[in-house]
XYZ file of N, CA and C in Angstrom:
672
model
N -16.339 22.021 5.755
C -16.080 21.619 7.133
C -15.785 20.124 7.212
N -16.528 19.327 6.426
C -16.305 17.886 6.442
C -14.923 17.563 5.891
N -14.494 18.258 4.834
C -13.183 18.013 4.237
C -12.067 18.269 5.252
N -12.223 19.298 6.080
C -11.197 19.653 7.058
C -11.104 18.652 8.203
N -12.086 17.758 8.331
C -12.077 16.759 9.398
C -11.271 15.519 9.027
N -10.730 15.489 7.812
C -10.017 14.315 7.333
C -8.572 14.648 6.977
N -7.728 13.628 7.150
C -6.391 13.656 6.591
C -6.388 12.771 5.356
N -5.685 13.183 4.300
C -5.703 12.453 3.034
C -4.319 11.932 2.708
N -4.273 10.651 2.308
C -3.026 10.008 1.920
C -3.173 9.415 0.534
N -2.050 9.240 -0.149
C -2.049 8.503 -1.409
C -2.367 7.039 -1.124
N -3.171 6.422 -1.988
C -3.456 4.986 -1.871
C -2.391 4.228 -2.660
N -1.579 3.458 -1.935
C -0.451 2.764 -2.551
C -0.882 1.395 -3.054
N -0.489 1.047 -4.260
C -0.889 -0.226 -4.865
C 0.156 -1.280 -4.512
N 0.064 -1.794 -3.271
C 1.048 -2.764 -2.807
C 0.410 -3.806 -1.915
N 1.183 -4.305 -0.938
C 0.712 -5.333 -0.003
C 0.735 -4.757 1.403
N -0.412 -4.740 2.059
C -0.521 -4.233 3.423
C 0.224 -5.155 4.386
N 0.984 -4.572 5.302
C 1.756 -5.385 6.241
C 2.109 -4.574 7.479
N 2.170 -5.257 8.623
C 2.664 -4.658 9.860
C 4.133 -5.005 10.016
N 4.922 -4.032 10.452
C 6.345 -4.260 10.694
C 6.618 -4.094 12.186
N 7.093 -5.176 12.820
C 7.440 -5.173 14.239
C 8.950 -4.983 14.356
N 9.374 -3.929 15.024
C 10.797 -3.653 15.244
C 11.094 -3.763 16.734
N 12.055 -4.613 17.086
C 12.340 -4.868 18.499
C 13.845 -5.040 18.689
N 14.504 -3.994 19.183
C 15.938 -4.037 19.468
C 16.747 -4.543 18.273
N 16.474 -3.996 17.098
C 17.241 -4.343 15.905
C 16.718 -5.522 15.127
N 15.749 -6.237 15.673
C 15.154 -7.381 14.974
C 13.801 -6.972 14.409
N 13.430 -7.560 13.276
C 12.177 -7.170 12.647
C 11.382 -8.379 12.199
N 10.060 -8.225 12.213
C 9.135 -9.215 11.673
C 8.110 -8.470 10.838
N 7.939 -8.913 9.605
C 6.967 -8.304 8.703
C 5.790 -9.267 8.569
N 4.617 -8.815 8.953
C 3.448 -9.700 9.027
C 2.327 -9.183 8.135
N 1.863 -10.054 7.249
C 0.758 -9.707 6.374
C -0.566 -10.095 6.987
N -1.597 -9.999 6.175
C -2.919 -10.392 6.645
C -2.934 -11.888 6.941
N -3.836 -12.297 7.826
C -3.930 -13.700 8.273
C -2.630 -14.165 8.914
N -1.839 -13.210 9.471
C -0.608 -13.501 10.221
C 0.471 -14.166 9.368
N 0.439 -13.960 8.064
C 1.464 -14.506 7.174
C 2.803 -13.809 7.439
N 3.869 -14.597 7.544
C 5.203 -14.047 7.799
C 5.863 -13.686 6.473
N 5.998 -12.383 6.222
C 6.620 -11.897 4.992
C 8.100 -11.561 5.177
N 8.644 -11.769 6.361
C 9.999 -11.309 6.671
C 11.044 -11.839 5.684
N 11.062 -13.151 5.359
C 12.094 -13.635 4.432
C 11.901 -13.125 3.005
N 10.693 -12.723 2.668
C 10.382 -12.343 1.294
C 10.962 -10.972 0.929
N 11.079 -10.092 1.937
C 11.544 -8.724 1.676
C 12.674 -8.357 2.645
N 13.841 -8.984 2.494
C 14.921 -8.805 3.478
C 15.471 -7.382 3.542
N 15.300 -6.579 2.488
C 15.839 -5.216 2.538
C 15.167 -4.365 3.606
N 13.976 -4.781 4.061
C 13.264 -4.003 5.072
C 13.824 -4.220 6.474
N 14.651 -5.252 6.660
C 15.240 -5.501 7.982
C 16.152 -4.357 8.419
N 16.685 -3.638 7.444
C 17.608 -2.541 7.767
C 16.933 -1.451 8.580
N 15.605 -1.316 8.461
C 14.909 -0.291 9.237
C 15.037 -0.564 10.727
N 14.842 -1.819 11.151
C 14.982 -2.160 12.569
C 16.394 -1.907 13.056
N 17.374 -2.242 12.233
C 18.768 -2.011 12.623
C 19.038 -0.520 12.768
N 18.447 0.282 11.892
C 18.640 1.729 11.971
C 17.996 2.319 13.219
N 16.928 1.683 13.725
C 16.234 2.178 14.915
C 16.910 1.734 16.210
N 17.868 0.822 16.122
C 18.626 0.413 17.304
C 17.776 -0.313 18.321
N 17.802 0.146 19.577
C 17.141 -0.563 20.681
C 15.666 -0.194 20.834
N 15.118 0.538 19.916
C 13.729 0.969 20.046
C 12.766 -0.177 19.725
N 11.552 -0.056 20.262
C 10.506 -1.061 20.018
C 9.296 -0.330 19.435
N 8.958 -0.688 18.193
C 7.879 -0.007 17.494
C 7.103 -0.986 16.633
N 5.849 -0.660 16.351
C 5.037 -1.404 15.393
C 4.469 -0.398 14.397
N 4.703 -0.672 13.123
C 4.218 0.204 12.061
C 3.146 -0.499 11.235
N 2.260 0.282 10.678
C 1.319 -0.190 9.662
C 1.713 0.489 8.366
N 1.763 -0.288 7.295
C 2.176 0.301 6.037
C 1.948 -0.650 4.883
N 2.627 -0.370 3.792
C 2.429 -1.149 2.582
C 3.768 -1.380 1.899
N 3.992 -2.631 1.464
C 5.176 -2.962 0.673
C 4.861 -2.617 -0.779
N 5.694 -1.771 -1.368
C 5.407 -1.233 -2.693
C 6.637 -1.392 -3.589
N 6.395 -1.721 -4.858
C 7.446 -1.685 -5.879
C 7.117 -0.535 -6.824
N 8.115 0.297 -7.120
C 7.897 1.462 -7.974
C 8.464 1.201 -9.366
N 7.797 1.769 -10.384
C 8.303 1.635 -11.744
C 9.318 2.740 -12.053
N 9.761 2.822 -13.307
C 10.807 3.774 -13.676
C 10.354 5.224 -13.514
N 9.039 5.453 -13.562
C 8.499 6.800 -13.388
C 8.176 7.128 -11.931
N 8.503 6.200 -11.015
C 8.256 6.440 -9.604
C 6.829 6.169 -9.173
N 6.064 5.465 -10.004
C 4.689 5.132 -9.660
C 4.619 3.727 -9.082
N 3.748 3.488 -8.088
C 3.610 2.126 -7.557
C 3.097 1.181 -8.624
N 3.717 0.000 -8.713
C 3.360 -0.982 -9.736
C 3.131 -2.342 -9.081
N 1.869 -2.763 -9.018
C 1.586 -4.076 -8.441
C 2.137 -5.187 -9.329
N 2.197 -4.941 -10.647
C 2.745 -5.942 -11.556
C 4.212 -6.223 -11.232
N 4.975 -5.182 -10.963
C 6.377 -5.379 -10.578
C 6.478 -6.095 -9.238
N 5.606 -5.729 -8.311
C 5.638 -6.358 -6.991
C 5.350 -7.843 -7.078
N 4.502 -8.249 -8.016
C 4.156 -9.665 -8.144
C 5.370 -10.543 -8.404
N 6.412 -9.979 -9.016
C 7.620 -10.772 -9.267
C 8.386 -11.083 -7.991
N 8.032 -10.419 -6.873
C 8.685 -10.660 -5.580
C 7.823 -11.487 -4.633
N 6.586 -11.787 -5.006
C 5.625 -12.276 -4.027
C 5.691 -13.776 -3.745
N 6.153 -14.577 -4.681
C 6.052 -16.025 -4.490
C 7.358 -16.742 -4.814
N 8.476 -16.129 -4.441
C 9.773 -16.749 -4.700
C 10.035 -17.859 -3.691
N 10.638 -18.958 -4.173
C 10.720 -20.166 -3.354
C 11.994 -20.273 -2.525
N 13.046 -19.526 -2.861
C 14.317 -19.716 -2.161
C 14.938 -18.365 -1.820
N 15.851 -18.388 -0.844
C 16.561 -17.167 -0.454
C 17.413 -16.635 -1.599
N 18.005 -17.541 -2.380
C 18.847 -17.095 -3.491
C 18.003 -16.396 -4.556
N 16.792 -16.905 -4.803
C 15.905 -16.257 -5.766
C 15.483 -14.880 -5.264
N 15.246 -14.761 -3.956
C 14.887 -13.464 -3.371
C 16.030 -12.472 -3.548
N 17.262 -12.914 -3.286
C 18.415 -12.019 -3.397
C 18.617 -11.541 -4.837
N 18.422 -12.452 -5.804
C 18.553 -12.055 -7.209
C 17.492 -11.026 -7.588
N 16.269 -11.273 -7.161
C 15.169 -10.380 -7.526
C 15.271 -9.037 -6.806
N 15.890 -9.019 -5.615
C 16.092 -7.762 -4.896
C 16.826 -6.732 -5.745
N 17.814 -7.205 -6.504
C 18.602 -6.289 -7.331
C 17.768 -5.753 -8.497
N 16.928 -6.617 -9.075
C 16.119 -6.217 -10.229
C 14.906 -5.393 -9.828
N 14.262 -5.799 -8.739
C 12.998 -5.179 -8.338
C 13.031 -4.884 -6.842
N 13.670 -3.802 -6.432
C 13.666 -3.446 -5.004
C 12.273 -3.008 -4.565
N 12.000 -3.172 -3.282
C 10.718 -2.727 -2.738
C 10.961 -1.665 -1.675
N 9.898 -0.950 -1.361
C 9.927 0.099 -0.349
C 8.773 -0.125 0.615
N 9.040 0.022 1.915
C 7.971 -0.046 2.904
C 7.472 1.375 3.135
N 6.240 1.628 2.695
C 5.617 2.937 2.838
C 4.837 2.932 4.153
N 5.279 3.732 5.117
C 4.727 3.701 6.480
C 3.658 4.785 6.607
N 2.450 4.384 7.037
C 1.400 5.393 7.200
C 0.749 5.390 8.577
N 1.204 4.529 9.496
C 0.624 4.579 10.841
C 1.602 3.978 11.843
N 1.438 4.387 13.098
C 2.278 3.938 14.211
C 1.368 3.365 15.291
N 1.587 2.067 15.626
C 0.683 1.376 16.548
C 1.289 1.157 17.937
N 2.598 1.246 18.040
C 3.274 0.978 19.319
C 4.581 1.749 19.320
N 4.888 2.390 20.463
C 6.078 3.222 20.539
C 6.755 3.047 21.891
N 7.855 2.290 21.913
C 8.725 2.172 23.086
C 7.959 1.890 24.378
N 7.182 0.803 24.373
C 6.489 0.379 25.593
C 5.073 0.892 25.734
N 4.591 1.684 24.794
C 3.256 2.253 24.916
C 2.456 2.010 23.639
N 1.239 1.472 23.791
C 0.335 1.336 22.661
C -0.166 2.711 22.251
N -0.187 2.957 20.962
C -0.724 4.224 20.451
C -2.116 4.037 19.836
N -2.688 2.841 19.955
C -3.982 2.554 19.332
C -5.097 3.507 19.774
N -5.177 3.883 21.066
C -6.281 4.761 21.470
C -6.127 6.207 20.998
N -4.922 6.588 20.571
C -4.711 7.960 20.135
C -5.455 8.226 18.832
N -5.710 9.486 18.557
C -6.350 9.824 17.294
C -5.356 9.653 16.149
N -5.895 9.566 14.946
C -5.046 9.473 13.760
C -4.066 10.643 13.710
N -4.535 11.830 14.002
C -3.691 13.012 13.955
C -2.547 12.914 14.962
N -2.827 12.403 16.170
C -1.785 12.252 17.185
C -0.771 11.175 16.779
N -1.273 10.067 16.230
C -0.378 8.997 15.800
C 0.527 9.472 14.666
N -0.030 10.235 13.746
C 0.772 10.736 12.641
C 1.821 11.744 13.116
N 1.499 12.517 14.139
C 2.474 13.453 14.688
C 3.669 12.705 15.266
N 3.399 11.609 15.999
C 4.481 10.792 16.557
C 5.279 10.113 15.451
N 4.572 9.617 14.439
C 5.239 8.940 13.325
C 6.127 9.908 12.551
N 5.606 11.084 12.245
C 6.387 12.053 11.472
C 7.634 12.506 12.239
N 7.524 12.549 13.579
C 8.669 12.969 14.395
C 9.830 11.974 14.311
N 9.561 10.717 13.923
C 10.620 9.717 13.785
C 11.477 9.953 12.538
N 10.950 10.730 11.580
C 11.678 11.083 10.355
C 12.238 9.844 9.654
N 11.351 8.918 9.353
C 11.754 7.637 8.770
C 11.830 7.749 7.244
N 13.016 8.037 6.755
C 13.295 8.067 5.324
C 14.598 7.311 5.115
N 14.536 6.203 4.368
C 15.733 5.399 4.185
C 15.754 4.752 2.819
N 16.746 3.900 2.573
C 16.887 3.285 1.246
C 15.717 2.385 0.864
N 15.016 1.800 1.851
C 13.904 0.897 1.532
C 12.663 1.218 2.353
N 12.574 2.436 2.859
C 11.384 2.826 3.615
C 11.202 4.336 3.531
N 9.944 4.751 3.707
C 9.638 6.185 3.687
C 8.313 6.433 4.398
N 8.140 7.640 4.875
C 6.881 8.062 5.500
C 6.349 9.260 4.706
N 5.480 9.024 3.741
C 4.954 10.141 2.955
C 4.099 11.075 3.811
N 4.012 12.315 3.398
C 3.178 13.289 4.089
C 1.709 12.934 3.925
N 0.906 13.392 4.873
C -0.540 13.366 4.676
C -1.012 14.814 4.582
N -2.198 15.013 4.032
C -2.710 16.355 3.787
C -3.965 16.579 4.625
N -3.955 17.600 5.441
C -5.161 17.987 6.193
C -6.107 18.710 5.248
N -7.288 18.112 5.028
C -8.197 18.686 4.053
C -7.619 18.590 2.647
N -8.154 19.370 1.717
C -7.658 19.433 0.340
C -7.688 18.065 -0.347
N -8.745 17.279 -0.039
C -8.842 15.947 -0.620
C -8.990 15.967 -2.125
N -9.773 16.873 -2.669
C -9.984 16.942 -4.117
C -8.682 17.244 -4.849
N -7.889 18.159 -4.306
C -6.620 18.507 -4.952
C -5.679 17.307 -5.001
N -5.615 16.532 -3.907
C -4.740 15.358 -3.897
C -5.262 14.292 -4.853
N -6.582 14.090 -4.900
C -7.160 13.103 -5.817
C -6.855 13.473 -7.262
N -6.994 14.747 -7.602
C -6.691 15.191 -8.967
C -5.217 14.973 -9.290
N -4.338 15.210 -8.314
C -2.903 15.024 -8.539
C -2.568 13.558 -8.783
N -3.210 12.654 -8.039
C -2.943 11.225 -8.247
C -3.461 10.766 -9.602
N -4.579 11.331 -10.057
C -5.114 10.972 -11.373
C -4.141 11.386 -12.479
N -3.548 12.565 -12.345
C -2.578 13.038 -13.335
C -1.336 12.156 -13.368
N -0.947 11.634 -12.212
C 0.248 10.799 -12.125
C -0.017 9.339 -12.453
N -1.290 8.979 -12.638
C -1.632 7.589 -12.917
C -1.593 6.701 -11.701
N -1.831 7.276 -10.508
C -1.837 6.524 -9.254
C -3.278 6.136 -8.908
N -3.435 5.038 -8.146
C -4.735 4.416 -7.941
C -5.771 5.327 -7.287
N -5.368 6.158 -6.338
C -6.341 7.022 -5.675
C -5.824 7.495 -4.340
N -6.745 7.787 -3.406
C -6.377 8.303 -2.093
C -7.179 7.583 -1.017
N -6.771 7.771 0.237
C -7.514 7.283 1.399
C -7.777 8.480 2.311
N -9.046 8.662 2.671
C -9.436 9.729 3.599
C -9.558 9.121 4.994
N -8.883 9.731 5.987
C -8.892 9.204 7.354
C -9.312 10.308 8.314
N -10.328 10.026 9.126
C -10.793 11.030 10.073
C -9.687 11.363 11.066
N -9.451 12.639 11.267
C -8.357 13.079 12.120
C -8.529 12.653 13.575
N -9.791 12.484 14.034
C -10.041 12.126 15.435
C -10.298 10.631 15.626
N -9.932 9.808 14.624
C -10.256 8.379 14.642
C -9.149 7.563 15.313
N -9.469 6.724 16.329
C -8.466 5.814 16.891
C -8.208 4.665 15.920
N -7.188 3.863 16.207
C -6.875 2.703 15.378
C -7.612 1.495 15.928
N -8.339 0.801 15.063
C -9.142 -0.352 15.484
C -8.623 -1.606 14.790
N -7.756 -2.387 15.450
C -7.172 -3.563 14.805
C -8.202 -4.658 14.579
N -8.011 -5.418 13.480
C -8.847 -6.573 13.215
C -10.189 -6.271 12.612
N -10.431 -5.032 12.212
C -11.720 -4.695 11.612
C -11.520 -3.538 10.639
N -12.467 -3.403 9.721
C -12.429 -2.285 8.779
C -12.791 -1.005 9.521
N -11.904 -0.041 9.514
C -12.101 1.184 10.279
C -13.123 2.068 9.572
N -14.181 2.436 10.303
C -15.246 3.247 9.708
C -14.749 4.626 9.294
N -13.706 5.116 9.968
C -13.191 6.444 9.667
C -12.210 6.504 8.515
N -11.947 5.360 7.855
C -11.054 5.327 6.700
C -11.893 5.075 5.446
N -11.771 5.932 4.460
C -12.572 5.825 3.235
C -11.638 5.824 2.035
N -11.716 4.781 1.202
C -10.902 4.712 -0.017
C -11.631 5.428 -1.148
N -10.896 6.253 -1.883
C -11.453 6.960 -3.037
C -10.551 6.642 -4.225
N -11.081 5.883 -5.185
C -10.268 5.435 -6.311
C -10.498 6.300 -7.545
N -9.430 6.454 -8.318
C -9.556 7.067 -9.644
C -10.107 6.023 -10.602
N -11.096 6.403 -11.375
C -11.729 5.489 -12.323
C -11.297 5.876 -13.733
N -10.686 4.934 -14.438
C -10.247 5.165 -15.811
C -11.368 4.760 -16.765
N -11.629 5.583 -17.773
C -12.698 5.340 -18.732
C -12.096 5.137 -20.119
N -12.595 4.130 -20.842
C -12.086 3.842 -22.181
C -13.246 3.429 -23.077
N -13.360 4.047 -24.258
C -14.348 3.610 -25.253
C -13.810 2.367 -25.944
N -14.645 1.305 -26.011
C -14.219 0.052 -26.628
C -15.290 -0.453 -27.583
N -14.863 -1.353 -28.445
C -15.765 -2.033 -29.377
C -15.911 -3.477 -28.920
N -17.155 -3.943 -28.759
C -17.390 -5.344 -28.365
C -17.302 -6.210 -29.611
N -16.385 -7.178 -29.553
C -16.166 -8.027 -30.720
C -16.717 -9.435 -30.583
N -17.019 -9.870 -29.363
C -17.530 -11.229 -29.163
C -17.640 -11.532 -27.687
N -17.860 -12.801 -27.383
C -18.011 -13.198 -25.986
C -17.559 -14.641 -25.810
N -17.279 -15.004 -24.574
C -16.905 -16.374 -24.246
C -17.894 -16.931 -23.235
N -18.189 -18.242 -23.308
C -19.146 -18.829 -22.362
C -18.565 -18.932 -20.959
N -19.425 -18.880 -19.967
C -18.987 -19.005 -18.596
C -18.600 -20.428 -18.239
N -17.806 -20.573 -17.185
C -17.373 -21.882 -16.713
C -17.654 -21.988 -15.224
N -17.690 -23.218 -14.708
C -17.915 -23.418 -13.271
C -19.278 -22.906 -12.862
N -19.297 -22.022 -11.860
C -20.550 -21.482 -11.357
C -21.261 -20.591 -12.350
N -20.557 -20.173 -13.403
C -21.170 -19.318 -14.418
C -21.494 -20.107 -15.680
N -21.462 -21.435 -15.589
C -21.746 -22.294 -16.737
C -23.150 -22.028 -17.262
N -23.255 -21.948 -18.574
C -24.553 -21.677 -19.187
C -24.877 -20.206 -19.308
N -23.970 -19.357 -18.821
C -24.184 -17.916 -18.896
C -22.987 -17.250 -19.573
N -23.076 -15.950 -19.736
C -21.989 -15.192 -20.335
C -20.780 -15.207 -19.409
N -19.611 -15.567 -19.952
C -18.397 -15.561 -19.153
C -17.697 -14.221 -19.196
N -17.372 -13.746 -20.394
C -16.699 -12.464 -20.565
C -16.951 -11.966 -21.974
N -16.788 -10.660 -22.168
C -16.870 -10.100 -23.508
C -15.475 -9.733 -23.972
N -15.217 -9.946 -25.266
C -13.934 -9.589 -25.868
C -14.073 -8.205 -26.485
N -13.134 -7.317 -26.140
C -13.242 -5.937 -26.586
C -11.983 -5.502 -27.311
N -12.137 -4.453 -28.118
C -11.014 -3.870 -28.828
C -11.104 -2.359 -28.816
N -10.056 -1.719 -29.270
C -10.029 -0.259 -29.367
C -9.682 0.128 -30.800
N -10.183 1.276 -31.230
C -9.895 1.771 -32.568
C -8.474 2.347 -32.607
N -7.701 1.901 -33.587
C -6.321 2.363 -33.704
C -5.893 2.303 -35.168
N -5.450 3.428 -35.702
C -4.981 3.517 -37.091
C -6.028 2.997 -38.077
N -7.290 3.347 -37.845
C -8.347 2.972 -38.776
C -8.838 1.547 -38.629
N -8.297 0.763 -37.668
C -8.745 -0.612 -37.457
C -9.021 -0.868 -35.991
N -9.404 -2.106 -35.697
C -9.695 -2.491 -34.318
C -8.554 -3.377 -33.812
N -8.019 -2.997 -32.651
C -6.945 -3.765 -32.007
C -7.504 -4.425 -30.759
N -7.289 -5.747 -30.632
C -7.815 -6.495 -29.478
C -7.227 -5.942 -28.180
N -8.113 -5.718 -27.188
C -7.665 -5.129 -25.917
C -7.856 -6.060 -24.717
N -8.464 -7.236 -24.938
C -8.624 -8.169 -23.831
C -10.080 -8.522 -23.570
N -10.282 -9.235 -22.460
C -11.625 -9.671 -22.063
C -12.050 -8.928 -20.803
N -13.351 -8.689 -20.695
C -13.920 -8.020 -19.550
C -15.009 -8.915 -18.968
N -14.858 -9.256 -17.674
C -15.820 -10.175 -17.068
C -16.631 -9.577 -15.945
N -16.505 -8.267 -15.706
C -17.227 -7.657 -14.591
C -18.343 -6.778 -15.095
């Protein structure tokens, strides 16, 4: 019964952002009101495609790898470019997609008081699928099946959202629960490094390796 009270979405490994569309003009806003609009110009086409409509979306800017999986490492190459020309060059190499998962405003009316299920119904009716944007399906119930599917695909996890939950801006929504896939690896501890700064005088990180072809191959440092 509890499972049926939630809608489940894939957890996208990207950058959370609100997209404001107003009569063909768009503004992409990150956390702390950061203006991301110049950084991802391919997303402006969504506002142009919507024409004179006025909408606010909640979603995530995502870069996908060759296998179609979200890759934060690829996205990082787009995050801190200093000039418009650098952005245009990187657009060709590493395109991004705005993955839309919520609708906050629709043609003069706030949708914040509506339930998640009602907001998703309005969002899905817009049929937003384009060259740099998409609205993935959500699943009513069946959370375990979706989590297992994301683990097989190597995706970070899922988000469970209560179907009767309104949208609460500016705070962590109690009705949204992140469920991450945890990867497990057997490693060999080969040494350690001393801590620095606030961790001075204590263990900083351990150096680990993995067994490969009868020997140990260095795999990096672990500090958590």
